[in-house]
Amino acid sequence: VPATRAQIGQQKRERTRATLIAAAMRVFARLGPDAPTIDHFVEEAGLAKGTFYNHFETRDELLIAVASIVSDQLISEMLRIRTLSDPAERVGRAVRTFVRKAVSDPTWGWIIVRIALIAAPLGEEMRENLSIDINDGLKQGRFQSPSLQAAYDLVLGLGLMGMRSVLRGDAGVDHAEHVAQLVLAALAVPDAKEVAYRPIGPAAT
Amino acid sequence: VPATRAQIGQQKRERTRATLIAAAMRVFARLGPDAPTIDHFVEEAGLAKGTFYNHFETRDELLIAVASIVSDQLISEMLRIRTLSDPAERVGRAVRTFVRKAVSDPTWGWIIVRIALIAAPLGEEMRENLSIDINDGLKQGRFQSPSLQAAYDLVLGLGLMGMRSVLRGDAGVDHAEHVAQLVLAALAVPDAKEVAYRPIGPAAT
DNA sequence: TGTACATCAGTGAACGCGCGTTCACTGATGTAC
DNA sequence: TGTACATCAGTGAACGCGCGTTCACTGATGTAC
């Protein structure tokens, strides 16, 4: 089928928008949520300044777009892990996966570390999803914790700090497993080390 | 003794500087390290804009001054705790003290949470001091951890996230003890709960 | 088939506000005589 | 004791750069005939 003018235009628009968002991710990862200027984004993207305003009204709108994409990736990862039946394995796998992903995709990792706790949507999604898994473990007696909130602080705090360490190059190759092991040990999982190192195969229920 | 003109001037200067720094602490606590402008600081302090430049050359210099003060307070607190002989009690006490202090002095707490990981001196001081206590515990066999770095991420990550929870009003009255207990449990301290709740008396060696 | 036209994403010069920075001035207070 | 002077922290108006924002224009590409 021949492309109509409208279709061609839309495709170009979408490609430019994607270029801009990809550039914005690198910039936010490098400079954090507050410091970057419009010039930072368009220069990184290799586009004219006016182009920014063809796609976004404000700098904040771009930050939200970036946060939404990262948030969606987080959620889909959490949902894949949810197919595992053991809450300990779910929480351990989540921590381990995110720390490993920070190694393989530092831009993604720095965005999480630098804006995770600031951009509202991102933080809330993480919170909701984590709370489900932690609650499951507590109800089943697989976890012990003096409170849900403390367990939540444990997983999010140690997870983020573990990501930060590997991003800064301060940690060894097994850091993801080490961090997962400590999380599970804190929650009084007896086989914490075994679960933390369990090979990642096809999701077994 | 009658005050000389030079002394009077110096005293006034010091008072103004203190006013400015106290105002800057509230502003940094509220807005983070990047967002505030010079106008924010002088308005909060009730001073003229030019006065800022009588005391600091740049916005960054003020941030460093604030970070230094907070850092000094952190270190002196850590040094007081160092008089305790049991590494488990030292680490637990440190975490507990900082979370409690975030409750009683939210401005101080928010500064730690918002700029702890950004302002270099602050992060390094915390790192050095924590590493000493953690290393002691590992060498003495009081702690178990797959790596020093992971244990460090645990204490700093859970500590900061615990502070953040109480600052946001998301946690109960015993949150400091809950967080300390989880830290010690993660490090395989058998009497984690007992140590976390041990009354804070005069430092016993 | 070829040519003139319509559409629209992208462009970048121009504008103007906000914020960092300067500096001549004020006023409080000790000092000189 | 009283008065003129010196010093210096603090003041705030003024300046100008940087950055957000606008908009007339360009050029690529499909459409009309």
CSV table of N, CA and C in Angstrom, one decimal, chain A residues 45-197:
chain,number,residue,atom,x,y,z
A,45,ALA,N,20.2,15.2,21.2
A,45,ALA,CA,19.4,14.6,20.1
A,45,ALA,C,19.8,15.0,18.7
A,46,GLY,N,20.6,16.1,18.6
A,46,GLY,CA,21.0,16.6,17.3
A,46,GLY,C,19.8,17.2,16.6
A,47,LEU,N,18.9,17.9,17.3
A,47,LEU,CA,17.7,18.5,16.7
A,47,LEU,C,17.7,20.0,17.0
A,48,ALA,N,16.9,20.7,16.3
A,48,ALA,CA,16.8,22.2,16.5
A,48,ALA,C,15.9,22.4,17.7
A,49,LYS,N,16.2,23.6,18.3
A,49,LYS,CA,15.5,23.9,19.6
A,49,LYS,C,14.0,23.9,19.4
A,50,GLY,N,13.5,24.5,18.3
A,50,GLY,CA,12.1,24.6,18.1
A,50,GLY,C,11.4,23.2,18.1
A,51,THR,N,12.2,22.2,17.6
A,51,THR,CA,11.6,20.9,17.5
A,51,THR,C,11.1,20.4,18.9
A,52,PHE,N,11.8,20.7,19.9
A,52,PHE,CA,11.3,20.3,21.2
A,52,PHE,C,9.9,20.7,21.5
A,53,TYR,N,9.5,21.9,21.0
A,53,TYR,CA,8.1,22.4,21.3
A,53,TYR,C,7.1,21.8,20.3
A,54,ASN,N,7.5,21.1,19.3
A,54,ASN,CA,6.6,20.3,18.5
A,54,ASN,C,6.1,19.1,19.2
A,55,HIS,N,6.8,18.7,20.2
A,55,HIS,CA,6.5,17.4,20.9
A,55,HIS,C,6.1,17.5,22.4
A,56,PHE,N,6.7,18.5,23.0
A,56,PHE,CA,6.4,18.7,24.4
A,56,PHE,C,6.2,20.2,24.8
A,57,GLU,N,5.3,20.4,25.7
A,57,GLU,CA,5.1,21.8,26.1
A,57,GLU,C,6.0,22.3,27.1
A,58,THR,N,6.5,21.4,28.0
A,58,THR,CA,7.4,21.8,29.1
A,58,THR,C,8.4,20.8,29.3
A,59,ARG,N,9.5,21.1,30.0
A,59,ARG,CA,10.5,20.2,30.4
A,59,ARG,C,10.0,19.1,31.2
A,60,ASP,N,9.1,19.5,32.1
A,60,ASP,CA,8.5,18.5,33.0
A,60,ASP,C,7.7,17.4,32.2
A,61,GLU,N,7.0,17.8,31.2
A,61,GLU,CA,6.3,16.8,30.4
A,61,GLU,C,7.2,15.8,29.8
A,62,LEU,N,8.4,16.2,29.4
A,62,LEU,CA,9.4,15.3,28.9
A,62,LEU,C,9.9,14.3,30.0
A,63,LEU,N,10.1,14.9,31.2
A,63,LEU,CA,10.5,14.1,32.3
A,63,LEU,C,9.5,13.0,32.6
A,64,ILE,N,8.2,13.4,32.6
A,64,ILE,CA,7.1,12.5,32.8
A,64,ILE,C,7.1,11.4,31.8
A,65,ALA,N,7.3,11.8,30.5
A,65,ALA,CA,7.3,10.8,29.4
A,65,ALA,C,8.4,9.8,29.7
A,66,VAL,N,9.6,10.2,30.0
A,66,VAL,CA,10.7,9.3,30.3
A,66,VAL,C,10.4,8.4,31.5
A,67,ALA,N,9.9,9.0,32.6
A,67,ALA,CA,9.5,8.3,33.8
A,67,ALA,C,8.5,7.2,33.5
A,68,SER,N,7.5,7.6,32.6
A,68,SER,CA,6.5,6.6,32.3
A,68,SER,C,7.0,5.4,31.5
A,69,ILE,N,7.9,5.6,30.6
A,69,ILE,CA,8.5,4.5,29.9
A,69,ILE,C,9.3,3.6,30.8
A,70,VAL,N,10.1,4.2,31.6
A,70,VAL,CA,10.9,3.4,32.6
A,70,VAL,C,10.0,2.7,33.5
A,71,SER,N,9.0,3.3,34.0
A,71,SER,CA,8.0,2.7,34.9
A,71,SER,C,7.4,1.5,34.2
A,72,ASP,N,7.0,1.7,33.0
A,72,ASP,CA,6.3,0.6,32.3
A,72,ASP,C,7.2,-0.6,32.2
A,73,GLN,N,8.5,-0.4,31.9
A,73,GLN,CA,9.5,-1.5,31.8
A,73,GLN,C,9.6,-2.2,33.2
A,74,LEU,N,9.6,-1.4,34.3
A,74,LEU,CA,9.7,-2.0,35.6
A,74,LEU,C,8.5,-2.9,35.9
A,75,ILE,N,7.4,-2.3,35.5
A,75,ILE,CA,6.1,-3.1,35.9
A,75,ILE,C,6.1,-4.4,35.1
A,76,SER,N,6.4,-4.3,33.8
A,76,SER,CA,6.3,-5.6,33.0
A,76,SER,C,7.3,-6.6,33.5
A,77,GLU,N,8.5,-6.1,34.0
A,77,GLU,CA,9.5,-7.0,34.6
A,77,GLU,C,8.9,-7.7,35.8
A,78,MET,N,8.3,-6.9,36.7
A,78,MET,CA,7.7,-7.4,37.9
A,78,MET,C,6.6,-8.4,37.6
A,79,LEU,N,5.8,-8.1,36.6
A,79,LEU,CA,4.7,-9.0,36.3
A,79,LEU,C,5.2,-10.4,35.8
A,80,ARG,N,6.3,-10.3,35.0
A,80,ARG,CA,6.9,-11.6,34.5
A,80,ARG,C,7.4,-12.4,35.7
A,81,ILE,N,8.0,-11.7,36.7
A,81,ILE,CA,8.5,-12.4,37.9
A,81,ILE,C,7.3,-12.9,38.8
A,82,ARG,N,6.2,-12.3,38.7
A,82,ARG,CA,5.0,-12.7,39.5
A,82,ARG,C,4.6,-14.1,39.2
A,83,THR,N,4.9,-14.7,38.1
A,83,THR,CA,4.5,-16.0,37.7
A,83,THR,C,5.2,-17.0,38.7
A,84,LEU,N,6.3,-16.6,39.3
A,84,LEU,CA,6.9,-17.5,40.3
A,84,LEU,C,6.1,-17.7,41.5
A,85,SER,N,6.0,-18.9,42.1
A,85,SER,CA,5.1,-19.1,43.2
A,85,SER,C,5.7,-18.7,44.5
A,86,ASP,N,7.0,-18.9,44.7
A,86,ASP,CA,7.6,-18.6,46.0
A,86,ASP,C,7.9,-17.1,46.2
A,87,PRO,N,7.3,-16.4,47.1
A,87,PRO,CA,7.5,-15.0,47.3
A,87,PRO,C,9.0,-14.7,47.5
A,88,ALA,N,9.7,-15.5,48.2
A,88,ALA,CA,11.2,-15.3,48.4
A,88,ALA,C,11.9,-15.2,47.0
A,89,GLU,N,11.5,-16.2,46.2
A,89,GLU,CA,12.1,-16.2,44.9
A,89,GLU,C,11.7,-14.9,44.1
A,90,ARG,N,10.5,-14.5,44.2
A,90,ARG,CA,10.0,-13.3,43.5
A,90,ARG,C,10.8,-12.1,43.9
A,91,VAL,N,10.9,-11.9,45.2
A,91,VAL,CA,11.6,-10.7,45.7
A,91,VAL,C,13.0,-10.7,45.4
A,92,GLY,N,13.6,-11.9,45.6
A,92,GLY,CA,15.1,-12.1,45.3
A,92,GLY,C,15.3,-11.8,43.8
A,93,ARG,N,14.4,-12.4,43.0
A,93,ARG,CA,14.6,-12.3,41.5
A,93,ARG,C,14.5,-10.8,41.1
A,94,ALA,N,13.5,-10.1,41.7
A,94,ALA,CA,13.3,-8.7,41.3
A,94,ALA,C,14.6,-7.9,41.6
A,95,VAL,N,15.1,-8.0,42.8
A,95,VAL,CA,16.3,-7.3,43.2
A,95,VAL,C,17.4,-7.6,42.3
A,96,ARG,N,17.6,-8.9,42.1
A,96,ARG,CA,18.7,-9.4,41.3
A,96,ARG,C,18.6,-8.9,39.9
A,97,THR,N,17.4,-9.0,39.3
A,97,THR,CA,17.2,-8.5,37.9
A,97,THR,C,17.5,-7.1,37.7
A,98,PHE,N,17.0,-6.2,38.7
A,98,PHE,CA,17.2,-4.8,38.5
A,98,PHE,C,18.7,-4.4,38.7
A,99,VAL,N,19.4,-5.0,39.6
A,99,VAL,CA,20.8,-4.7,39.8
A,99,VAL,C,21.6,-5.2,38.5
A,100,ARG,N,21.2,-6.3,38.0
A,100,ARG,CA,21.9,-6.8,36.8
A,100,ARG,C,21.6,-5.9,35.6
A,101,LYS,N,20.3,-5.4,35.5
A,101,LYS,CA,20.0,-4.6,34.4
A,101,LYS,C,20.7,-3.2,34.5
A,102,ALA,N,21.0,-2.8,35.7
A,102,ALA,CA,21.8,-1.5,35.9
A,102,ALA,C,23.2,-1.7,35.3
A,103,VAL,N,23.7,-2.9,35.4
A,103,VAL,CA,25.0,-3.2,34.8
A,103,VAL,C,25.0,-3.2,33.3
A,104,SER,N,24.0,-3.8,32.7
A,104,SER,CA,23.9,-4.0,31.3
A,104,SER,C,23.4,-2.7,30.6
A,105,ASP,N,22.6,-1.9,31.3
A,105,ASP,CA,22.0,-0.7,30.7
A,105,ASP,C,22.2,0.5,31.7
A,106,PRO,N,23.4,1.0,31.8
A,106,PRO,CA,23.6,2.1,32.8
A,106,PRO,C,22.7,3.3,32.7
A,107,THR,N,22.3,3.6,31.5
A,107,THR,CA,21.4,4.8,31.3
A,107,THR,C,20.1,4.5,32.1
A,108,TRP,N,19.5,3.3,31.8
A,108,TRP,CA,18.3,2.9,32.5
A,108,TRP,C,18.6,2.9,34.0
A,109,GLY,N,19.7,2.4,34.4
A,109,GLY,CA,20.0,2.3,35.9
A,109,GLY,C,20.1,3.7,36.5
A,110,TRP,N,20.8,4.6,35.9
A,110,TRP,CA,20.9,5.9,36.5
A,110,TRP,C,19.6,6.6,36.6
A,111,ILE,N,18.8,6.4,35.6
A,111,ILE,CA,17.5,7.1,35.6
A,111,ILE,C,16.7,6.6,36.8
A,112,ILE,N,16.7,5.3,37.1
A,112,ILE,CA,16.0,4.7,38.3
A,112,ILE,C,16.6,5.4,39.5
A,113,VAL,N,17.9,5.3,39.6
A,113,VAL,CA,18.6,5.7,40.9
A,113,VAL,C,18.4,7.2,41.1
A,114,ARG,N,18.4,8.0,40.0
A,114,ARG,CA,18.4,9.5,40.2
A,114,ARG,C,17.0,10.0,40.3
A,115,ILE,N,16.0,9.4,39.6
A,115,ILE,CA,14.7,10.0,39.6
A,115,ILE,C,13.6,9.1,40.2
A,116,ALA,N,14.0,7.9,40.6
A,116,ALA,CA,13.0,6.9,41.1
A,116,ALA,C,12.2,7.5,42.3
A,117,LEU,N,12.9,8.2,43.2
A,117,LEU,CA,12.2,8.7,44.4
A,117,LEU,C,11.6,10.0,44.2
A,118,ILE,N,11.8,10.7,43.1
A,118,ILE,CA,11.3,12.0,42.9
A,118,ILE,C,10.1,12.0,42.0
A,119,ALA,N,10.2,11.4,40.8
A,119,ALA,CA,9.1,11.4,39.9
A,119,ALA,C,8.0,10.5,40.5
A,120,ALA,N,6.8,11.1,40.8
A,120,ALA,CA,5.8,10.4,41.6
A,120,ALA,C,5.4,9.1,40.9
A,121,PRO,N,5.0,9.0,39.6
A,121,PRO,CA,4.4,7.8,39.1
A,121,PRO,C,5.4,6.6,39.3
A,122,LEU,N,6.7,6.9,39.0
A,122,LEU,CA,7.6,5.8,39.1
A,122,LEU,C,7.7,5.2,40.5
A,123,GLY,N,7.8,6.0,41.5
A,123,GLY,CA,7.9,5.6,42.9
A,123,GLY,C,6.6,4.8,43.3
A,124,GLU,N,5.5,5.3,42.9
A,124,GLU,CA,4.2,4.6,43.3
A,124,GLU,C,4.1,3.2,42.7
A,125,GLU,N,4.4,3.1,41.5
A,125,GLU,CA,4.3,1.8,40.8
A,125,GLU,C,5.2,0.8,41.5
A,126,MET,N,6.5,1.2,41.8
A,126,MET,CA,7.4,0.3,42.4
A,126,MET,C,6.8,-0.1,43.8
A,127,ARG,N,6.3,0.9,44.5
A,127,ARG,CA,5.8,0.6,45.8
A,127,ARG,C,4.6,-0.4,45.8
A,128,GLU,N,3.7,-0.2,44.9
A,128,GLU,CA,2.5,-1.1,44.8
A,128,GLU,C,3.0,-2.5,44.5
A,129,ASN,N,3.8,-2.6,43.5
A,129,ASN,CA,4.2,-4.0,43.1
A,129,ASN,C,5.0,-4.7,44.2
A,130,LEU,N,5.9,-4.0,44.8
A,130,LEU,CA,6.8,-4.6,45.8
A,130,LEU,C,5.9,-5.0,47.0
A,131,SER,N,4.9,-4.1,47.4
A,131,SER,CA,4.1,-4.4,48.5
A,131,SER,C,3.3,-5.7,48.4
A,132,ILE,N,2.9,-6.0,47.1
A,132,ILE,CA,2.1,-7.2,46.9
A,132,ILE,C,3.0,-8.4,47.2
A,133,ASP,N,4.2,-8.4,46.7
A,133,ASP,CA,5.1,-9.6,46.9
A,133,ASP,C,5.5,-9.7,48.4
A,134,ILE,N,5.8,-8.6,49.0
A,134,ILE,CA,6.2,-8.7,50.4
A,134,ILE,C,5.1,-9.2,51.3
A,135,ASN,N,3.9,-8.6,51.0
A,135,ASN,CA,2.7,-9.1,51.7
A,135,ASN,C,2.4,-10.6,51.6
A,136,ASP,N,2.6,-11.1,50.4
A,136,ASP,CA,2.4,-12.5,50.2
A,136,ASP,C,3.3,-13.3,51.1
A,137,GLY,N,4.6,-12.9,51.1
A,137,GLY,CA,5.6,-13.6,51.8
A,137,GLY,C,5.3,-13.5,53.3
A,138,LEU,N,4.9,-12.4,53.8
A,138,LEU,CA,4.6,-12.3,55.2
A,138,LEU,C,3.4,-13.1,55.6
A,139,LYS,N,2.3,-13.1,54.8
A,139,LYS,CA,1.1,-13.9,55.1
A,139,LYS,C,1.4,-15.4,55.0
A,140,GLN,N,2.2,-15.8,54.1
A,140,GLN,CA,2.6,-17.2,54.0
A,140,GLN,C,3.6,-17.7,55.1
A,141,GLY,N,4.1,-16.7,55.8
A,141,GLY,CA,5.1,-17.1,56.8
A,141,GLY,C,6.5,-17.3,56.2
A,142,ARG,N,6.6,-17.0,54.9
A,142,ARG,CA,7.9,-17.2,54.3
A,142,ARG,C,8.9,-16.1,54.7
A,143,PHE,N,8.3,-14.9,55.0
A,143,PHE,CA,9.1,-13.7,55.5
A,143,PHE,C,8.7,-13.4,57.0
A,144,GLN,N,9.8,-12.9,57.7
A,144,GLN,CA,9.5,-12.3,59.0
A,144,GLN,C,10.0,-10.8,58.9
A,145,SER,N,9.1,-9.9,59.4
A,145,SER,CA,9.5,-8.5,59.4
A,145,SER,C,8.7,-7.8,60.5
A,146,PRO,N,9.3,-6.9,61.2
A,146,PRO,CA,8.6,-6.2,62.3
A,146,PRO,C,7.5,-5.3,61.7
A,147,SER,N,7.5,-4.9,60.4
A,147,SER,CA,6.5,-4.2,59.8
A,147,SER,C,6.6,-4.3,58.3
A,148,LEU,N,5.5,-4.1,57.6
A,148,LEU,CA,5.5,-4.0,56.1
A,148,LEU,C,6.3,-2.9,55.6
A,149,GLN,N,6.2,-1.7,56.3
A,149,GLN,CA,6.9,-0.5,55.8
A,149,GLN,C,8.4,-0.8,55.9
A,150,ALA,N,8.9,-1.4,57.0
A,150,ALA,CA,10.3,-1.6,57.1
A,150,ALA,C,10.8,-2.6,56.1
A,151,ALA,N,10.0,-3.6,55.8
A,151,ALA,CA,10.4,-4.6,54.7
A,151,ALA,C,10.5,-3.9,53.4
A,152,TYR,N,9.5,-3.0,53.1
A,152,TYR,CA,9.5,-2.2,51.9
A,152,TYR,C,10.7,-1.3,51.8
A,153,ASP,N,11.1,-0.6,52.9
A,153,ASP,CA,12.3,0.2,52.9
A,153,ASP,C,13.5,-0.6,52.6
A,154,LEU,N,13.5,-1.8,53.2
A,154,LEU,CA,14.7,-2.8,53.0
A,154,LEU,C,14.9,-3.1,51.5
A,155,VAL,N,13.8,-3.5,50.9
A,155,VAL,CA,13.9,-4.0,49.5
A,155,VAL,C,14.3,-2.8,48.6
A,156,LEU,N,13.5,-1.7,48.7
A,156,LEU,CA,13.7,-0.6,47.8
A,156,LEU,C,15.1,0.1,48.1
A,157,GLY,N,15.4,0.3,49.4
A,157,GLY,CA,16.6,1.0,49.8
A,157,GLY,C,17.9,0.2,49.4
A,158,LEU,N,17.9,-1.1,49.7
A,158,LEU,CA,19.1,-1.9,49.4
A,158,LEU,C,19.1,-2.1,47.9
A,159,GLY,N,18.0,-2.3,47.3
A,159,GLY,CA,18.0,-2.5,45.8
A,159,GLY,C,18.6,-1.2,45.1
A,160,LEU,N,18.1,-0.1,45.4
A,160,LEU,CA,18.6,1.2,44.8
A,160,LEU,C,20.1,1.4,45.1
A,161,MET,N,20.5,1.2,46.3
A,161,MET,CA,21.9,1.4,46.7
A,161,MET,C,22.8,0.4,46.0
A,162,GLY,N,22.2,-0.9,45.8
A,162,GLY,CA,23.0,-1.9,45.1
A,162,GLY,C,23.2,-1.5,43.6
A,163,MET,N,22.1,-1.0,43.0
A,163,MET,CA,22.2,-0.5,41.7
A,163,MET,C,23.2,0.6,41.6
A,164,ARG,N,23.2,1.5,42.5
A,164,ARG,CA,24.1,2.7,42.5
A,164,ARG,C,25.6,2.2,42.6
A,165,SER,N,25.8,1.2,43.5
A,165,SER,CA,27.2,0.7,43.6
A,165,SER,C,27.7,0.1,42.3
A,166,VAL,N,26.9,-0.7,41.6
A,166,VAL,CA,27.4,-1.2,40.4
A,166,VAL,C,27.6,-0.2,39.3
A,167,LEU,N,26.7,0.8,39.3
A,167,LEU,CA,26.8,1.9,38.3
A,167,LEU,C,28.1,2.7,38.6
A,168,ARG,N,28.4,2.9,39.8
A,168,ARG,CA,29.7,3.6,40.1
A,168,ARG,C,30.9,2.8,40.0
A,169,GLY,N,30.7,1.5,39.7
A,169,GLY,CA,31.9,0.6,39.6
A,169,GLY,C,32.5,0.2,40.9
A,170,ASP,N,31.7,0.3,42.0
A,170,ASP,CA,32.2,0.0,43.3
A,170,ASP,C,32.0,-1.5,43.7
A,171,ALA,N,31.4,-2.2,42.9
A,171,ALA,CA,31.0,-3.6,43.3
A,171,ALA,C,31.5,-4.6,42.3
A,172,GLY,N,31.6,-5.9,42.8
A,172,GLY,CA,32.1,-7.0,42.0
A,172,GLY,C,31.0,-7.6,41.2
A,173,VAL,N,31.4,-8.7,40.5
A,173,VAL,CA,30.5,-9.3,39.5
A,173,VAL,C,29.2,-9.9,40.1
A,174,ASP,N,29.4,-10.4,41.3
A,174,ASP,CA,28.2,-11.1,42.0
A,174,ASP,C,27.4,-10.1,42.8
A,175,HIS,N,27.5,-8.8,42.6
A,175,HIS,CA,26.8,-7.9,43.5
A,175,HIS,C,25.3,-8.1,43.5
A,176,ALA,N,24.7,-8.4,42.4
A,176,ALA,CA,23.3,-8.6,42.3
A,176,ALA,C,22.9,-9.7,43.2
A,177,GLU,N,23.6,-10.8,43.2
A,177,GLU,CA,23.3,-12.0,44.1
A,177,GLU,C,23.6,-11.6,45.6
A,178,HIS,N,24.6,-10.9,45.8
A,178,HIS,CA,24.9,-10.5,47.2
A,178,HIS,C,23.8,-9.7,47.8
A,179,VAL,N,23.4,-8.7,47.0
A,179,VAL,CA,22.3,-7.9,47.5
A,179,VAL,C,21.0,-8.6,47.7
A,180,ALA,N,20.7,-9.5,46.8
A,180,ALA,CA,19.5,-10.3,46.9
A,180,ALA,C,19.6,-11.2,48.1
A,181,GLN,N,20.7,-11.8,48.4
A,181,GLN,CA,20.9,-12.6,49.5
A,181,GLN,C,20.7,-11.8,50.8
A,182,LEU,N,21.2,-10.7,50.9
A,182,LEU,CA,21.0,-9.8,52.1
A,182,LEU,C,19.6,-9.5,52.4
A,183,VAL,N,18.9,-9.2,51.3
A,183,VAL,CA,17.5,-8.8,51.4
A,183,VAL,C,16.7,-10.0,52.0
A,184,LEU,N,17.0,-11.2,51.5
A,184,LEU,CA,16.3,-12.4,51.9
A,184,LEU,C,16.7,-12.8,53.3
A,185,ALA,N,17.9,-12.6,53.7
A,185,ALA,CA,18.4,-12.9,55.0
A,185,ALA,C,17.7,-12.0,56.0
A,186,ALA,N,17.6,-10.7,55.6
A,186,ALA,CA,16.9,-9.7,56.5
A,186,ALA,C,15.5,-10.2,56.8
A,187,LEU,N,14.8,-10.8,55.8
A,187,LEU,CA,13.4,-11.2,55.9
A,187,LEU,C,13.3,-12.6,56.5
A,188,ALA,N,14.5,-13.1,57.0
A,188,ALA,CA,14.5,-14.4,57.8
A,188,ALA,C,14.2,-15.6,56.9
A,189,VAL,N,14.6,-15.5,55.6
A,189,VAL,CA,14.4,-16.7,54.7
A,189,VAL,C,15.6,-17.6,54.9
A,190,PRO,N,15.3,-18.9,55.4
A,190,PRO,CA,16.4,-19.7,55.8
A,190,PRO,C,17.4,-20.1,54.7
A,191,ASP,N,16.8,-20.3,53.5
A,191,ASP,CA,17.7,-20.7,52.3
A,191,ASP,C,18.0,-19.4,51.5
A,192,ALA,N,18.3,-18.3,52.1
A,192,ALA,CA,18.5,-17.0,51.4
A,192,ALA,C,19.6,-17.2,50.3
A,193,LYS,N,20.7,-17.7,50.7
A,193,LYS,CA,21.8,-17.8,49.7
A,193,LYS,C,21.4,-18.7,48.5
A,194,GLU,N,20.8,-19.8,48.8
A,194,GLU,CA,20.4,-20.7,47.7
A,194,GLU,C,19.5,-20.1,46.8
A,195,VAL,N,18.5,-19.4,47.3
A,195,VAL,CA,17.5,-18.7,46.5
A,195,VAL,C,18.1,-17.6,45.7
A,196,ALA,N,19.0,-16.8,46.3
A,196,ALA,CA,19.7,-15.7,45.7
A,196,ALA,C,20.5,-16.1,44.5
A,197,TYR,N,21.1,-17.3,44.6
A,197,TYR,CA,21.9,-17.8,43.5
A,197,TYR,C,21.2,-18.8,42.5
